Coordinates of C-alpha atoms and ligand atoms in Angstrom, one line a residue:
X1 CA -83.9 93.6 40.5
X2 CA -84.9 97.1 39.9
X3 CA -87.2 98.6 42.5
X4 CA -89.3 101.7 41.9
X5 CA -87.8 104.9 43.2
X6 CA -90.7 107.2 43.5
X7 CA -90.1 110.9 42.8
X8 CA -90.0 113.0 46.0
X9 CA -89.7 110.0 48.3
X10 CA -86.9 109.3 50.8
X11 CA -84.3 106.5 50.8
X12 CA -84.1 103.9 53.6
X13 CA -81.6 106.3 55.4
X14 CA -84.0 109.2 55.2
X15 CA -82.1 111.0 52.3
X16 CA -83.6 112.5 49.2
X17 CA -83.5 109.8 46.5
X18 CA -80.4 110.5 44.4
X19 CA -79.8 109.3 40.8
X20 CA -76.2 109.0 39.6
X21 CA -74.6 109.3 36.2
X22 CA -71.2 108.3 35.0
X23 CA -69.9 111.1 32.8
X24 CA -70.5 114.8 33.0
X25 CA -70.9 115.9 29.4
X26 CA -74.0 117.5 27.9
X27 CA -75.9 114.2 27.9
X28 CA -75.3 113.9 31.6
X29 CA -76.3 117.5 32.1
X30 CA -79.7 117.0 30.4
X31 CA -80.2 113.7 32.3
X32 CA -79.5 115.6 35.5
X33 CA -81.9 118.4 34.6
X34 CA -84.7 116.0 33.7
X35 CA -84.1 114.1 37.0
X36 CA -84.2 117.3 39.0
X37 CA -87.3 118.5 37.3
X38 CA -89.0 115.3 38.7
X39 CA -87.7 116.0 42.2
X40 CA -84.7 113.7 42.4
X41 CA -81.3 114.6 43.7
X42 CA -78.4 113.9 41.3
X43 CA -74.7 112.9 41.5
X44 CA -72.2 113.0 38.6
X45 CA -68.9 111.3 38.4
X46 CA -66.5 113.1 36.1
X47 CA -62.9 114.1 36.6
X48 CA -63.4 117.5 35.0
X49 CA -64.2 120.2 37.6
X50 CA -66.0 122.2 34.9
X51 CA -68.0 119.4 33.3
X52 CA -71.4 120.5 32.0
X53 CA -73.3 118.0 34.2
X54 CA -71.1 118.5 37.2
X55 CA -71.9 122.2 37.1
X56 CA -75.6 121.7 37.6
X57 CA -75.7 118.5 39.8
X58 CA -76.3 118.4 43.5
X59 CA -73.2 116.3 43.9
X60 CA -70.1 116.1 41.7
X61 CA -67.5 113.4 42.4
X62 CA -64.4 114.6 40.6
X63 CA -62.4 111.4 40.1
X64 CA -61.4 109.1 37.2
X65 CA -64.1 106.7 36.1
X66 CA -62.2 103.7 37.5
X67 CA -61.2 105.4 40.8
X68 CA -62.3 103.0 43.5
X69 CA -63.0 105.7 46.0
X70 CA -64.9 107.7 43.5
X71 CA -67.0 104.7 42.6
X72 CA -67.6 104.0 46.3
X73 CA -68.8 107.5 46.9
X74 CA -71.1 107.3 44.0
X75 CA -72.6 104.1 45.3
X76 CA -73.0 105.5 48.7
X77 CA -74.8 108.6 47.4
X78 CA -77.1 107.0 44.8
X79 CA -80.0 104.6 44.8
X80 CA -79.5 103.9 41.0
X81 CA -76.9 104.8 38.4
X82 CA -76.8 105.3 34.7
X83 CA -74.2 106.4 32.2
X84 CA -74.0 109.2 29.6
X85 CA -71.2 107.8 27.4
X86 CA -70.2 104.4 26.3
X87 CA -66.6 104.7 27.0
X88 CA -67.0 104.4 30.8
X89 CA -64.8 101.4 31.6
X90 CA -67.3 98.4 31.6
X91 CA -65.4 97.2 34.7
X92 CA -66.5 100.3 36.6
X93 CA -70.2 99.7 35.7
X94 CA -69.7 96.1 36.7
X95 CA -68.4 97.2 40.1
X96 CA -71.3 99.6 40.6
X97 CA -73.8 97.0 39.4
X98 CA -72.8 94.6 42.1
X99 CA -74.1 97.0 44.7
X100 CA -76.7 99.3 43.0
X101 CA -79.2 99.0 40.2
X102 CA -77.3 100.1 37.0
X103 CA -79.1 100.8 33.8
X104 CA -77.9 100.0 31.1
X105 CA -76.1 97.0 32.5
X106 CA -72.3 96.8 32.1
X107 CA -72.7 93.9 29.7
X108 CA -74.8 96.0 27.4
X109 CA -72.4 98.9 27.5
X110 CA -69.5 96.5 26.8
X111 CA -71.2 95.5 23.6
X112 CA -71.9 99.0 22.5
X113 CA -68.4 100.3 23.2
X114 CA -66.7 97.8 20.9
X115 CA -67.6 97.8 17.2
X116 CA -66.6 94.2 16.7
X117 CA -69.0 93.0 19.5
X118 CA -71.6 95.5 18.4
X119 CA -71.7 94.2 14.8
X120 CA -71.7 90.6 16.1
X121 CA -74.8 91.6 18.1
X122 CA -76.5 93.0 15.1
X123 CA -75.8 89.8 13.1
X124 CA -77.1 87.8 16.0
X125 CA -80.2 89.9 16.2
X126 CA -80.9 89.9 12.5
X127 CA -83.4 87.0 12.5
X128 CA -85.5 89.1 14.9
X129 CA -84.6 92.6 13.8
X130 CA -84.7 92.0 10.0
X131 CA -81.8 94.3 9.5
X132 CA -78.1 93.6 8.8
X133 CA -74.9 95.7 9.3
X134 CA -72.8 96.8 6.3
X135 CA -70.5 94.0 5.1
X136 CA -67.4 94.1 7.4
X137 CA -64.4 92.3 8.6
X138 CA -62.7 92.5 12.0
X139 CA -58.9 93.3 11.8
X140 CA -56.6 92.8 14.7
X141 CA -53.7 90.9 13.2
X142 CA -51.6 91.2 10.0
X143 CA -53.1 87.9 8.9
X144 CA -56.6 89.2 9.2
X145 CA -55.5 92.4 7.4
X146 CA -54.2 90.3 4.5
X147 CA -57.3 88.1 4.4
X148 CA -59.7 91.0 4.0
X149 CA -62.1 90.2 1.1
X150 CA -61.6 92.5 -1.8
X151 CA -65.3 93.4 -2.1
X152 CA -65.0 95.4 1.2
X153 CA -63.1 98.0 -0.7
X154 CA -63.5 100.9 -1.1
X155 CA -64.2 100.9 2.6
X156 CA -63.9 102.7 5.9
X157 CA -61.5 101.5 8.6
X158 CA -62.9 102.2 12.0
X159 CA -61.2 101.6 15.4
X160 CA -63.2 99.1 17.4
X161 CA -63.1 101.4 20.4
X162 CA -63.3 105.0 21.3
X163 CA -64.4 106.4 18.0
X164 CA -67.0 109.2 17.9
X165 CA -68.0 112.0 15.6
X166 CA -66.1 110.4 12.7
X167 CA -62.9 110.2 14.8
X168 CA -60.9 107.0 14.6
X169 CA -62.0 106.4 11.0
X170 CA -60.0 106.4 7.8
X171 CA -61.5 106.0 4.3
X172 CA -59.5 103.6 2.2
X173 CA -59.7 102.8 -1.5
X174 CA -57.4 99.8 -1.9
X175 CA -55.2 97.4 0.0
X176 CA -52.2 99.7 0.1
X177 CA -54.3 102.4 1.7
X178 CA -55.8 100.0 4.0
X179 CA -52.4 98.8 5.3
X180 CA -51.2 102.4 5.7
X181 CA -54.4 103.3 7.5
X182 CA -54.1 100.5 10.0
X183 CA -50.5 101.6 10.6
X184 CA -51.7 105.1 11.2
X185 CA -54.2 103.8 13.7
X186 CA -51.3 102.1 15.5
X187 CA -52.6 98.6 14.6
X188 CA -55.3 98.8 17.2
X189 CA -58.3 96.4 16.7
X190 CA -60.4 97.7 13.9
X191 CA -63.3 96.9 11.6
X192 CA -63.2 97.5 7.9
X193 CA -66.6 98.3 6.6
X194 CA -67.7 98.4 3.0
X195 CA -68.4 102.0 1.9
X196 CA -72.1 102.2 1.0
X197 CA -73.8 104.8 -1.2
X198 CA -76.1 106.3 1.4
X199 CA -79.5 107.7 0.4
X200 CA -80.0 109.1 3.9
X201 CA -79.4 108.3 7.5
X202 CA -81.9 107.9 10.3
X203 CA -81.9 106.8 13.9
X204 CA -84.4 105.5 16.5
X205 CA -84.5 106.1 20.3
X206 CA -86.2 103.4 22.4
X207 CA -86.6 103.2 26.1
X208 CA -87.0 99.8 27.7
X209 CA -87.9 99.1 31.3
X210 CA -86.7 96.3 33.6
X211 CA -90.1 94.6 32.9
X212 CA -89.2 94.4 29.2
X213 CA -91.7 97.0 28.2
X214 CA -90.2 99.0 25.3
X215 CA -91.4 102.2 23.7
X216 CA -90.1 103.9 20.6
X217 CA -89.8 107.6 19.9
X218 CA -90.6 108.8 16.3
X219 CA -87.8 108.2 13.8
X220 CA -85.6 111.0 12.9
X221 CA -83.6 111.8 9.7
X222 CA -80.0 112.8 10.3
X223 CA -77.6 114.9 8.2
X224 CA -73.9 114.6 9.1
X225 CA -71.2 117.0 8.0
X226 CA -67.5 116.0 8.4
X227 CA -68.6 112.9 10.4
X228 CA -70.5 115.0 12.9
X229 CA -74.3 115.3 13.2
X230 CA -75.3 118.6 11.8
X231 CA -79.1 118.4 11.6
X232 CA -82.0 116.2 12.7
X233 CA -85.4 116.4 11.0
X234 CA -88.3 114.8 12.8
X235 CA -91.7 115.1 11.2
X236 CA -94.0 112.9 9.1
X237 CA -92.3 112.3 5.8
X238 CA -88.7 113.1 6.8
X239 CA -88.2 109.3 6.7
X240 CA -90.5 107.0 4.6
X241 CA -93.2 105.7 6.9
X242 CA -92.7 102.0 6.1
X243 CA -88.9 102.3 6.7
X244 CA -89.5 104.2 9.9
X245 CA -91.8 101.6 11.2
X246 CA -89.3 98.9 10.3
X247 CA -86.5 100.8 12.0
X248 CA -88.5 101.1 15.2
X249 CA -89.3 97.3 15.2
X250 CA -85.6 96.6 14.5
X251 CA -84.4 98.8 17.3
X252 CA -86.8 97.2 19.8
X253 CA -85.6 93.7 18.7
X254 CA -82.0 94.8 19.1
X255 CA -82.8 96.1 22.6
X256 CA -84.7 93.0 23.6
X257 CA -82.0 90.7 22.4
X258 CA -79.6 92.4 24.8
X259 CA -82.2 92.4 27.6
X260 CA -81.5 96.1 27.7
X261 CA -82.8 98.4 30.4
X262 CA -82.6 102.2 29.7
X263 CA -82.5 104.4 26.7
X264 CA -80.9 103.0 23.5
X265 CA -80.3 104.7 20.2
X266 CA -79.7 102.8 17.0
X267 CA -78.4 104.5 13.8
X268 CA -79.4 103.2 10.4
X269 CA -78.3 103.9 6.8
X270 CA -80.9 104.0 4.1
X271 CA -79.4 102.4 0.9
X272 CA -80.7 101.0 -2.3
X273 CA -80.9 97.2 -2.4
X274 CA -80.0 95.2 -5.6
X275 CA -83.4 96.2 -7.1
X276 CA -83.1 99.9 -6.3
X277 CA -85.5 99.7 -3.4
X278 CA -84.6 101.8 -0.4
X279 CA -83.7 99.5 2.5
X280 CA -82.2 99.8 6.0
X281 CA -78.7 98.9 7.1
X282 CA -77.9 99.0 10.8
X283 CA -74.9 101.2 11.5
X284 CA -74.2 101.5 15.3
X285 CA -75.8 101.9 18.6
X286 CA -75.4 104.1 21.7
X287 CA -76.3 102.8 25.1
X288 CA -77.8 106.2 26.2
X289 CA -79.8 109.2 24.9
X290 CA -78.4 110.5 21.6
X291 CA -77.7 113.8 19.9
X292 CA -80.3 112.9 17.3
X293 CA -82.9 112.5 20.0
X294 CA -82.6 116.0 21.4
X295 CA -85.6 117.2 19.5
X296 CA -87.8 115.1 21.9
X297 CA -87.2 117.7 24.6
X298 CA -89.2 120.3 22.8
X299 CA -91.3 118.4 20.4
X300 CA -92.6 115.3 22.4
X301 CA -94.6 114.8 25.5
X302 CA -91.8 112.7 26.9
X303 CA -88.1 113.6 26.3
X304 CA -85.4 111.0 25.8
X305 CA -83.8 112.2 29.1
X306 CA -87.1 111.8 31.1
X307 CA -87.4 108.4 29.6
X308 CA -83.8 107.6 30.9
X309 CA -84.9 108.8 34.3
X310 CA -88.1 106.7 34.3
X311 CA -86.3 103.6 33.1
X312 CA -83.7 104.0 35.8
X313 CA -86.2 104.7 38.5
X314 CA -88.5 101.9 37.5
X315 CA -91.4 104.3 36.6
X316 CA -93.9 103.7 33.8
X317 CA -92.9 104.3 30.2
X318 CA -95.9 105.4 28.2
X319 CA -95.5 105.7 24.4
X320 CA -94.1 109.1 23.6
X321 CA -96.2 111.4 21.4
X322 CA -94.6 114.0 19.2
X323 CA -96.8 117.1 19.3
X324 CA -94.9 119.3 16.9
X325 CA -92.8 118.8 13.8
X326 CA -89.2 119.6 14.7
X327 CA -85.7 120.3 13.2
X328 CA -82.7 120.2 15.5
X329 CA -79.6 122.2 14.5
X330 CA -76.3 121.3 16.2
X331 CA -74.3 124.3 17.5
X332 CA -70.6 123.5 17.1
X333 CA -67.7 125.5 18.5
X334 CA -67.0 126.8 14.9
X335 CA -69.8 129.3 15.5
X336 CA -67.8 130.9 18.3
X337 CA -64.4 130.0 16.9
X338 CA -63.3 133.5 15.8
X339 CA -64.2 135.0 19.1
X340 CA -62.1 132.5 21.0
X341 CA -59.1 132.1 18.7
X342 CA -58.6 135.0 16.5
X343 CA -58.1 137.5 19.3
X344 CA -60.3 140.4 18.2
X345 CA -58.5 143.7 18.0
X346 CA -58.6 145.8 21.1
X347 CA -62.0 147.3 21.6
X348 CA -63.8 144.8 19.3
X349 CA -66.7 143.1 20.9
X350 CA -66.2 139.4 21.0
X351 CA -68.2 137.5 18.4
X352 CA -71.2 135.6 19.5
X353 CA -73.9 133.9 17.4
X354 CA -76.8 136.3 16.8
X355 CA -79.1 134.8 19.5
X356 CA -81.4 137.8 19.7
X357 CA -82.3 137.5 16.0
X358 CA -82.5 133.7 16.2
X359 CA -84.7 133.7 19.3
X360 CA -87.0 136.3 17.6
X361 CA -88.0 133.5 15.3
X362 CA -91.2 131.6 16.5
X363 CA -90.7 128.2 18.0
X364 CA -86.9 128.3 18.6
X365 CA -85.6 126.5 21.7
X366 CA -81.9 127.3 22.5
X367 CA -79.9 124.8 24.6
X368 CA -76.3 125.6 25.5
X369 CA -74.4 123.1 27.6
X370 CA -72.3 125.5 29.8
X371 CA -69.0 124.5 28.1
X372 CA -66.4 127.1 29.0
X373 CA -64.4 126.9 25.8
X374 CA -65.5 126.6 22.2
X375 CA -63.4 124.4 19.9
X376 CA -64.0 123.6 16.2
X377 CA -66.2 120.6 16.0
X378 CA -67.0 120.6 19.7
X379 CA -70.7 120.4 20.5
X380 CA -71.6 123.6 22.5
X381 CA -75.3 123.4 22.2
X382 CA -78.3 122.8 19.9
X383 CA -81.2 124.7 18.6
X384 CA -84.6 123.0 18.1
X385 CA -87.2 124.6 15.9
X386 CA -90.8 123.6 16.4
X387 CA -93.9 124.8 14.6
X388 CA -97.5 124.2 13.7
X389 CA -96.6 122.3 10.4
X390 CA -93.8 121.0 8.4
X391 CA -93.6 124.0 6.0
X392 CA -93.4 126.4 8.9
X393 CA -90.7 124.5 10.7
X394 CA -88.6 124.2 7.5
X395 CA -89.0 127.8 6.8
X396 CA -88.0 128.9 10.3
X397 CA -85.1 126.4 10.4
X398 CA -83.9 127.8 7.1
X399 CA -84.0 131.3 8.5
X400 CA -82.1 130.2 11.7
X401 CA -79.5 128.4 9.6
X402 CA -79.0 131.5 7.5
X403 CA -78.6 133.8 10.5
X404 CA -76.0 131.3 11.9
X405 CA -74.1 131.2 8.6
X406 CA -74.7 127.5 8.3
X407 CA -75.5 125.5 5.1
X408 CA -79.2 125.3 4.3
X409 CA -81.6 122.4 4.8
X410 CA -80.8 120.7 1.5
X411 CA -77.2 122.0 1.3
Ligands
LIG1 P1 -69.3 107.7 14.8 O1 -69.1 106.8 16.0 O2 -68.2 108.6 14.5 O3 -70.7 108.2 14.7 P2 -70.2 106.1 12.5 O4 -69.9 104.7 12.2 O5 -71.6 106.4 12.8 O6 -69.2 106.6 13.6 O7 -69.8 107.0 11.2 C1 -70.0 108.3 11.1 C2 -70.6 108.7 9.8 O8 -69.8 108.3 8.7 C3 -71.9 108.0 9.5 O9 -73.0 108.7 10.1 C4 -72.0 108.1 8.0 O10 -72.4 109.4 7.6 C5 -70.6 107.8 7.6 N1 -70.3 106.4 7.4 C6 -69.9 105.5 8.4 N2 -69.8 104.2 7.9 C7 -70.2 104.3 6.6 C8 -70.2 103.3 5.5 N3 -70.0 102.0 5.8 N4 -70.6 103.7 4.3 C9 -70.8 105.1 4.1 N5 -70.8 106.0 5.0 C10 -70.5 105.7 6.3
LIG2 MG1 -72.5 107.4 14.4

């Protein structure tokens, strides 16, 4: 049972209440910062001495995620524990959960970290959620590979585990390519998904408390480039209002069906049904705050990270209200790449994105994650643009994109 951990109170042993997080990436960092803003102490478990969250946390336990001593230290330190990425070994969360409140629970993370179980959950939830996943087949034996229905091709072969930002995915057009792709993925368990003609993509963040109370954030429209989220647009009209409401209800049903506690993101495709009517297809879920929800930090009266803190601490979860239209631009390592790789000639100033010009635009909010090296495709930060109305936000975002040398809003 989850008890309320009031901000600013002391634990039974007279210590500051400490909230823990498994994983020290940018999502852990923003969780830590939200928890600290409310007066909690924080602890991060991540093996990387320079992890973005470890750098800003009160305590940083630098061990592997399944290190027994590391887990014991985390439990000793923390009154409650969450996770910032789904690839924490579910066994580690199970161990923690035996001794401390853990949200989301290991059973929920275990579903989200395996595409086969995740899709089965979507199918199971469909009577309540009203949405279905893309047609798919699980492949983990040569027999299942051979038995794949032909109408799943052209398709996308995705590893069941450990895929992110389009990694662990191969697009295949026919059976020969499918067989070669499975070989190239070392015959690990996979799902083959039918490739759909996407009109658009959107996602929903919900926060659900231990009492079953569930609130939705406004629905955002996502643009991916090379399998990585590039842009999120969050304002009335970015996603058709009826589809957005349906996506929120579906996400709440998917969370309820798991008895989920914490912040959950569900991604959807918008495709045309047989009659040419736009309709939702559920893609995948993340048992944590999500890149597409970062706009909530600057555009809503409750951020997805504060919601994660509240759900973990057993605090109330009022419905979030978006006060400004927003566009979030992901800042990938590519923006710094030349500075870090091309070795500028002696005397050349290192390249850096033109922050002074970007920040001179009204309503720009820069978030950098403290990563010490930029790599192509690595998420180094994000920029959220807010404004008084949709036209102003789109115009400012277009200027910011141009200054950063990124494709425009409709490009
Ligand atoms: P990841 O874990 O990398 O986010 P996703 O399954 O969300 O994996 O796939 C990444 C992106 O690839 C999606 O956001 C979408 O743009 C595209 N994609 C994935 N599956 C399909 C599909 N079945 N049909 C068409 N596009 C897809
Ligand atoms: Mg995805």
